[in-house]
Short mmCIF file of C-alpha atoms and ligand atoms in Angstrom, two decimals:
data_model
loop_
_atom_site.label_atom_id
_atom_site.label_comp_id
_atom_site.label_asym_id
_atom_site.label_seq_id
_atom_site.Cartn_x
_atom_site.Cartn_y
_atom_site.Cartn_z
CA MET U 1032 0.00 0.00 0.00
CA ASN U 1033 1.19 3.48 -0.87
CA ALA U 1034 0.57 5.00 2.53
CA VAL U 1035 0.20 8.74 3.06
CA ILE U 1036 -0.25 8.23 6.80
CA ARG U 1037 1.47 5.50 8.74
CA THR U 1038 1.89 5.08 12.46
CA GLU U 1039 3.75 2.18 14.01
CA ASN U 1040 3.24 1.33 17.66
CA LEU U 1041 2.64 4.96 18.45
CA VAL U 1042 2.54 5.73 22.18
CA LYS U 1043 1.55 9.03 23.75
CA ARG U 1044 1.20 9.52 27.47
CA PHE U 1045 -0.11 12.50 29.39
CA GLY U 1046 1.18 11.96 32.93
CA HIS U 1047 -0.18 8.55 33.83
CA VAL U 1048 -2.90 8.60 31.14
CA THR U 1049 -1.87 6.56 28.11
CA ALA U 1050 -3.77 8.28 25.31
CA LEU U 1051 -2.20 6.21 22.51
CA ASP U 1052 -1.14 2.69 23.34
CA HIS U 1053 0.82 1.22 20.41
CA LEU U 1054 -1.46 2.58 17.73
CA ASN U 1055 -1.03 1.30 14.18
CA LEU U 1056 -2.88 3.32 11.58
CA GLU U 1057 -2.40 3.24 7.82
CA VAL U 1058 -4.14 5.45 5.30
CA ALA U 1059 -3.47 4.86 1.62
CA GLN U 1060 -3.02 7.58 -0.93
CA GLY U 1061 -6.33 8.80 -2.30
CA GLU U 1062 -8.57 7.11 0.21
CA THR U 1063 -11.14 8.68 2.49
CA HIS U 1064 -10.49 7.00 5.80
CA GLY U 1065 -12.93 7.14 8.69
CA PHE U 1066 -11.42 7.39 12.17
CA LEU U 1067 -14.14 6.37 14.53
CA GLY U 1068 -14.30 6.29 18.30
CA PRO U 1069 -16.07 7.91 21.23
CA ASN U 1070 -14.70 10.87 23.16
CA GLY U 1071 -11.43 10.10 24.87
CA ALA U 1072 -10.46 7.25 22.54
CA GLY U 1073 -7.40 9.09 21.21
CA LYS U 1074 -8.49 10.49 17.83
CA SER U 1075 -7.38 14.08 18.41
CA THR U 1076 -4.14 12.98 20.04
CA THR U 1077 -3.32 10.88 16.96
CA ILE U 1078 -4.10 13.77 14.64
CA ARG U 1079 -2.07 16.22 16.73
CA VAL U 1080 0.93 13.87 16.54
CA LEU U 1081 0.44 13.73 12.76
CA LEU U 1082 0.37 17.53 12.69
CA GLY U 1083 3.66 17.71 14.61
CA MET U 1084 1.88 19.54 17.42
CA LEU U 1085 2.51 16.76 19.92
CA ARG U 1086 5.63 14.66 20.24
CA SER U 1087 5.07 10.94 20.65
CA ASP U 1088 6.74 9.00 23.46
CA GLU U 1089 7.37 5.82 21.51
CA GLY U 1090 6.86 4.39 18.05
CA ARG U 1091 6.83 6.12 14.69
CA ALA U 1092 4.55 8.41 12.76
CA GLU U 1093 5.00 9.21 9.07
CA LEU U 1094 3.23 11.55 6.69
CA PHE U 1095 4.26 11.16 3.04
CA GLY U 1096 7.22 9.19 4.36
CA ALA U 1097 8.43 12.18 6.41
CA ASP U 1098 8.51 12.85 10.15
CA PRO U 1099 5.68 15.16 11.23
CA TRP U 1100 7.72 16.44 14.18
CA LYS U 1101 10.92 17.28 12.27
CA ASP U 1102 9.54 18.06 8.83
CA ALA U 1103 6.48 20.06 9.90
CA ALA U 1104 7.26 23.09 7.73
CA GLU U 1105 7.33 21.12 4.47
CA LEU U 1106 4.47 18.84 5.41
CA HIS U 1107 2.14 21.69 6.28
CA ARG U 1108 2.34 22.94 2.70
CA ARG U 1109 0.76 19.68 1.63
CA LEU U 1110 -2.02 19.38 4.18
CA ALA U 1111 -5.01 21.20 5.59
CA TYR U 1112 -6.38 20.64 9.08
CA VAL U 1113 -9.82 21.36 10.47
CA PRO U 1114 -10.41 20.81 14.20
CA GLY U 1115 -13.79 20.43 15.87
CA ASP U 1116 -13.45 23.74 17.64
CA VAL U 1117 -11.93 26.38 15.40
CA ALA U 1118 -10.09 29.42 16.79
CA LEU U 1119 -9.64 32.38 14.42
CA TRP U 1120 -7.66 35.62 14.42
CA PRO U 1121 -10.20 37.94 16.06
CA GLY U 1122 -9.19 40.98 13.99
CA LEU U 1123 -9.13 39.37 10.54
CA THR U 1124 -12.21 38.87 8.42
CA GLY U 1125 -13.26 35.39 7.36
CA GLY U 1126 -12.08 36.12 3.81
CA GLU U 1127 -8.67 37.32 5.02
CA THR U 1128 -8.35 34.23 7.18
CA VAL U 1129 -9.16 31.89 4.29
CA ASP U 1130 -6.53 33.61 2.13
CA LEU U 1131 -3.93 33.64 4.90
CA LEU U 1132 -4.40 29.93 5.57
CA GLY U 1133 -4.19 29.33 1.83
CA ARG U 1134 -0.83 31.13 1.63
CA LEU U 1135 0.51 29.10 4.57
CA ARG U 1136 -0.45 25.97 2.67
CA GLY U 1137 0.34 25.21 -0.94
CA GLY U 1138 -1.89 27.99 -2.29
CA ILE U 1139 -5.58 28.42 -2.86
CA ASP U 1140 -7.96 27.92 -5.77
CA LYS U 1141 -9.78 31.28 -5.79
CA ARG U 1142 -12.73 30.10 -7.86
CA LYS U 1143 -13.16 27.16 -5.55
CA ARG U 1144 -12.98 29.51 -2.55
CA ASP U 1145 -15.78 31.73 -3.90
CA ASP U 1146 -17.88 28.72 -4.79
CA LEU U 1147 -17.38 27.29 -1.29
CA LEU U 1148 -18.27 30.57 0.42
CA GLU U 1149 -21.55 30.47 -1.43
CA ARG U 1150 -22.28 26.82 -0.78
CA PHE U 1151 -21.50 27.12 2.94
CA ASP U 1152 -23.53 30.34 3.01
CA LEU U 1153 -20.70 32.22 4.73
CA ASP U 1154 -20.28 36.01 4.76
CA PRO U 1155 -16.49 36.51 4.44
CA ARG U 1156 -16.59 40.19 5.45
CA LYS U 1157 -17.17 39.68 9.16
CA LYS U 1158 -14.36 39.75 11.70
CA GLY U 1159 -13.23 36.51 13.30
CA ARG U 1160 -14.39 37.61 16.75
CA SER U 1161 -17.99 38.07 15.60
CA TYR U 1162 -18.48 34.61 14.05
CA SER U 1163 -20.46 31.93 15.87
CA LYS U 1164 -18.88 28.50 16.45
CA GLY U 1165 -20.58 27.14 13.34
CA ASN U 1166 -19.36 30.05 11.22
CA ARG U 1167 -15.80 29.70 12.52
CA GLN U 1168 -16.00 26.07 11.48
CA LYS U 1169 -17.18 27.12 8.02
CA VAL U 1170 -14.21 29.49 7.64
CA ALA U 1171 -11.84 26.61 8.41
CA LEU U 1172 -13.69 24.25 6.07
CA VAL U 1173 -13.69 26.71 3.17
CA ALA U 1174 -9.97 27.31 3.72
CA ALA U 1175 -9.28 23.56 3.79
CA PHE U 1176 -11.36 22.56 0.78
CA ALA U 1177 -10.09 25.46 -1.35
CA ALA U 1178 -6.44 24.77 -0.50
CA GLU U 1179 -4.28 23.04 -3.08
CA VAL U 1180 -3.14 20.26 -0.78
CA ASP U 1181 -2.77 16.49 -0.97
CA LEU U 1182 -4.09 15.63 2.47
CA LEU U 1183 -7.02 16.75 4.60
CA LEU U 1184 -6.90 16.01 8.34
CA LEU U 1185 -10.42 16.59 9.62
CA ASP U 1186 -11.01 16.14 13.35
CA GLU U 1187 -14.77 16.03 14.01
CA PRO U 1188 -15.11 18.89 11.52
CA THR U 1189 -18.90 19.03 11.46
CA SER U 1190 -19.53 19.32 15.19
CA GLY U 1191 -20.79 22.92 14.90
CA LEU U 1192 -22.70 22.63 11.62
CA ASP U 1193 -26.42 22.27 11.13
CA PRO U 1194 -27.64 19.26 9.08
CA LEU U 1195 -28.07 21.24 5.86
CA MET U 1196 -24.42 22.23 6.01
CA GLY U 1197 -23.55 18.65 6.85
CA ALA U 1198 -24.81 17.74 3.38
CA VAL U 1199 -22.59 20.43 1.80
CA PHE U 1200 -19.67 19.08 3.81
CA ASN U 1201 -20.33 15.56 2.50
CA GLU U 1202 -20.30 16.83 -1.11
CA CYS U 1203 -17.01 18.64 -0.49
CA VAL U 1204 -15.35 15.52 0.90
CA LYS U 1205 -16.51 13.56 -2.14
CA GLU U 1206 -15.13 16.22 -4.47
CA ALA U 1207 -11.79 16.21 -2.63
CA ALA U 1208 -11.67 12.42 -2.98
CA ALA U 1209 -12.52 12.66 -6.69
CA GLN U 1210 -9.54 15.00 -7.10
CA GLY U 1211 -7.32 12.31 -5.61
CA ARG U 1212 -6.86 13.90 -2.19
CA THR U 1213 -6.35 11.74 0.86
CA VAL U 1214 -8.76 12.40 3.70
CA LEU U 1215 -8.61 11.31 7.33
CA LEU U 1216 -12.00 12.04 8.87
CA SER U 1217 -12.35 11.57 12.60
CA SER U 1218 -15.93 11.34 13.68
CA HIS U 1219 -18.40 9.78 16.00
CA ILE U 1220 -21.22 10.26 13.50
CA MET U 1221 -21.82 6.89 11.90
CA SER U 1222 -23.92 8.09 8.97
CA GLU U 1223 -21.23 10.58 7.95
CA VAL U 1224 -18.53 7.92 7.97
CA GLU U 1225 -20.78 5.38 6.27
CA ALA U 1226 -21.59 7.81 3.45
CA LEU U 1227 -18.06 9.01 2.81
CA CYS U 1228 -15.38 6.57 3.77
CA ASP U 1229 -13.65 3.84 1.77
CA ARG U 1230 -12.10 2.31 4.84
CA VAL U 1231 -12.65 2.77 8.53
CA SER U 1232 -10.44 2.37 11.58
CA ILE U 1233 -12.16 1.98 14.91
CA ILE U 1234 -10.09 3.28 17.82
CA ARG U 1235 -10.66 2.10 21.34
CA LYS U 1236 -8.61 3.30 24.31
CA GLY U 1237 -5.68 4.35 22.17
CA VAL U 1238 -5.53 1.14 20.12
CA ILE U 1239 -6.96 0.39 16.67
CA ALA U 1240 -9.60 -2.24 17.39
CA GLU U 1241 -10.48 -2.90 13.76
CA THR U 1242 -9.57 -1.61 10.31
CA GLY U 1243 -11.23 -2.43 7.04
CA THR U 1244 -13.76 -1.54 4.42
CA LEU U 1245 -17.34 -1.46 5.52
CA ALA U 1246 -17.97 -4.57 3.46
CA GLU U 1247 -15.18 -6.40 5.29
CA MET U 1248 -16.51 -5.34 8.65
CA ARG U 1249 -19.99 -6.39 7.70
CA HIS U 1250 -18.65 -9.77 6.75
CA PHE U 1251 -17.87 -10.45 10.39
CA SER U 1252 -21.19 -9.13 11.58
CA ARG U 1253 -24.78 -10.21 11.56
CA SER U 1254 -27.62 -9.40 9.22
CA ARG U 1255 -31.16 -9.04 10.48
CA VAL U 1256 -33.47 -11.41 8.62
CA ARG U 1257 -37.28 -11.40 8.71
CA ALA U 1258 -39.36 -13.88 6.76
CA THR U 1259 -42.91 -15.09 6.40
CA LEU U 1260 -42.99 -18.76 5.49
CA LYS U 1261 -45.52 -21.07 3.86
CA ARG U 1262 -44.89 -23.97 6.21
CA PRO U 1263 -43.36 -24.18 9.67
CA VAL U 1264 -39.60 -24.59 9.57
CA ASP U 1265 -37.54 -26.96 11.67
CA GLY U 1266 -33.94 -26.82 12.71
CA LEU U 1267 -33.32 -23.15 12.11
CA ALA U 1268 -31.89 -22.70 15.59
CA ASP U 1269 -29.50 -25.62 14.96
CA HIS U 1270 -27.56 -23.66 12.35
CA ASP U 1271 -24.31 -22.20 13.60
CA GLY U 1272 -24.47 -18.46 13.27
CA VAL U 1273 -28.21 -18.00 13.94
CA HIS U 1274 -28.96 -15.78 16.94
CA ASP U 1275 -31.97 -14.25 18.71
CA LEU U 1276 -34.45 -16.42 16.83
CA LYS U 1277 -38.08 -15.42 17.33
CA THR U 1278 -40.93 -17.40 15.84
CA ASP U 1279 -44.51 -16.19 15.68
CA GLY U 1280 -46.59 -18.67 13.70
CA LEU U 1281 -45.13 -18.53 10.21
CA ASP U 1282 -43.23 -15.29 10.86
CA ILE U 1283 -39.62 -15.63 11.86
CA GLU U 1284 -37.00 -13.10 12.79
CA CYS U 1285 -33.34 -13.62 13.66
CA SER U 1286 -29.79 -12.32 13.38
CA ILE U 1287 -27.54 -14.30 11.09
CA GLU U 1288 -23.79 -14.25 10.71
CA THR U 1289 -22.82 -13.54 7.11
CA THR U 1290 -21.05 -16.88 6.84
CA ALA U 1291 -24.31 -18.73 7.69
CA LEU U 1292 -26.58 -16.86 5.26
CA ASP U 1293 -26.36 -19.49 2.48
CA ALA U 1294 -27.36 -22.40 4.68
CA VAL U 1295 -30.14 -20.51 6.45
CA LEU U 1296 -31.66 -19.21 3.22
CA ALA U 1297 -31.71 -22.77 1.85
CA THR U 1298 -33.61 -23.93 4.94
CA LEU U 1299 -36.09 -21.08 4.57
CA ALA U 1300 -36.55 -21.74 0.87
CA ALA U 1301 -37.31 -25.38 1.60
CA ALA U 1302 -40.19 -24.24 3.83
CA GLY U 1303 -41.43 -21.83 1.14
CA VAL U 1304 -41.09 -18.06 1.51
CA THR U 1305 -43.85 -15.50 0.95
CA ALA U 1306 -41.95 -12.46 2.27
CA LEU U 1307 -38.31 -11.82 3.09
CA THR U 1308 -36.18 -8.88 4.20
CA CYS U 1309 -32.50 -8.97 5.02
CA GLU U 1310 -30.76 -5.92 6.45
CA PRO U 1311 -26.98 -5.79 6.60
CA PRO U 1312 -25.52 -4.53 9.86
CA SER U 1313 -25.11 -0.78 10.01
CA LEU U 1314 -21.78 0.71 10.92
CA GLU U 1315 -23.39 1.61 14.20
CA GLU U 1316 -24.05 -2.03 15.00
CA ILE U 1317 -20.50 -2.95 14.03
CA PHE U 1318 -19.23 -0.15 16.24
CA LEU U 1319 -21.33 -1.29 19.17
CA ARG U 1320 -19.71 -4.71 18.96
CA PHE U 1321 -16.48 -3.02 20.01
CA TYR U 1322 -17.99 -0.60 22.47
CA GLY U 1323 -21.19 -2.28 23.66
CA ASP U 1324 -19.78 -3.54 26.95
CA GLU U 1325 -18.07 -0.26 27.69
CA LEU U 1326 -21.16 1.78 26.89
CA ALA U 1327 -23.36 -0.57 28.90
CA ALA U 1328 -20.99 -0.24 31.86
CA SER U 1329 -21.23 3.54 31.67
CA GLY U 1330 -25.02 3.33 31.68
CA VAL U 1331 -25.42 4.81 28.21
CA PRO U 1332 -28.24 3.18 26.25
CA ASN U 1333 -27.24 1.37 23.06
CA GLY U 1334 -27.31 3.44 19.93
CA GLU U 1335 -26.88 6.75 21.68
CA GLY U 1336 -23.57 5.96 23.22
CA ALA U 1337 -21.38 6.51 20.20
CA GLY U 1338 -21.66 10.23 20.45
CA THR U 1339 -21.35 10.72 24.17
CA GLU U 1340 -18.54 10.84 26.67
CA GLY U 1341 -16.77 7.52 26.62
CA GLY U 1342 -13.60 8.00 28.60
CA GLY U 1343 -11.53 11.00 29.28
CA ALA U 1344 -10.24 9.89 32.66
P1 LIG E 2338 -10.71 11.90 21.27
O1 LIG E 2338 -10.23 12.95 20.32
O2 LIG E 2338 -10.88 10.56 20.65
O3 LIG E 2338 -11.93 12.35 22.00
P2 LIG E 2338 -8.33 12.59 22.76
O4 LIG E 2338 -7.22 12.25 21.85
O5 LIG E 2338 -8.71 14.02 22.87
O6 LIG E 2338 -9.58 11.69 22.40
O7 LIG E 2338 -7.98 12.11 24.23
C1 LIG E 2338 -7.41 10.82 24.51
C2 LIG E 2338 -7.07 10.75 26.01
O8 LIG E 2338 -5.98 11.61 26.29
C3 LIG E 2338 -8.19 11.18 26.92
O9 LIG E 2338 -8.13 10.37 28.07
C4 LIG E 2338 -7.83 12.61 27.24
O10 LIG E 2338 -8.36 12.99 28.48
C5 LIG E 2338 -6.33 12.57 27.27
N1 LIG E 2338 -5.72 13.85 26.87
C6 LIG E 2338 -5.79 14.42 25.64
N2 LIG E 2338 -5.09 15.57 25.59
C7 LIG E 2338 -4.57 15.76 26.82
C8 LIG E 2338 -3.74 16.76 27.42
N3 LIG E 2338 -3.31 17.79 26.71
N4 LIG E 2338 -3.41 16.60 28.71
C9 LIG E 2338 -3.82 15.53 29.42
N5 LIG E 2338 -4.59 14.54 28.93
C10 LIG E 2338 -4.97 14.64 27.65
MG1 LIG E 2339 -11.15 14.73 19.78
#
């Protein structure tokens, strides 16, 4: 793999908190990579090491084969960064800020900038100090998407945007990917990652718990199957990989591991099928496999937990 980002056994400690605990992350050139984990998992720490803003304690980090700590000046011409909480120069206007950030990077596409200002519905004439959180975020996003860079490091970049702007953001990420840019998108919003990312890394307590395409992750997960049959079926529960089977007359419902789908569908077909739905696992369900116990222990109901405080101690 032609990796733009590579970390090897990266360790970062803050006092006795180990924020990154031998983290191995690889992002290939041109891919949009989702970086998924609840608060406190280590996403921002990883990104700040990649930006050369934090020095790691052990292991290696590489961007374009270079060292983000030593080669920061060169690397920052090739990348744009958007944090979740954007700070701006209070006395510069949004437009001045976008242009300044563009000059610090590899340059800016002015037509793209104007187009983005319109799409994000941002008035570039206001001073930094008078923008709301969402508008500060838009300034940073316009600057990042208009910059002529190879890599976008986006750390929960939509946290201050309303849903309409979330859709604009999604389009912009797709356009960046179509232009061959590499994107690392940290997020705890499953639908955003599901819609945009080629591959996903799930981070848990400073370690990558799982990396792969969504299809690969689904392969190890369960689909939800509902069927109405013509005749009662026997032996469904005997199949390996069938879980949570519920039978109500001729209606059945269960979760099935992908590897067991063939055999189960054959059994259903033998009984005759009048209706059938099969839903693949959502990224959220895959995610909960890694975090379910932790979220349950913290008293957060399933499904809501992904976006709430998960660690931080
Ligand atoms: P995420 O971005 O996934 O929410 P972070 O990388 O911000 O997670 O945090 C990972 C862990 O490191 C957390 O336990 C957090 O409290 C701790 N941490 C992060 N930055 C600092 C810091 N500057 N000083 C002390 N602890 C920190
Ligand atoms: Mg963070």
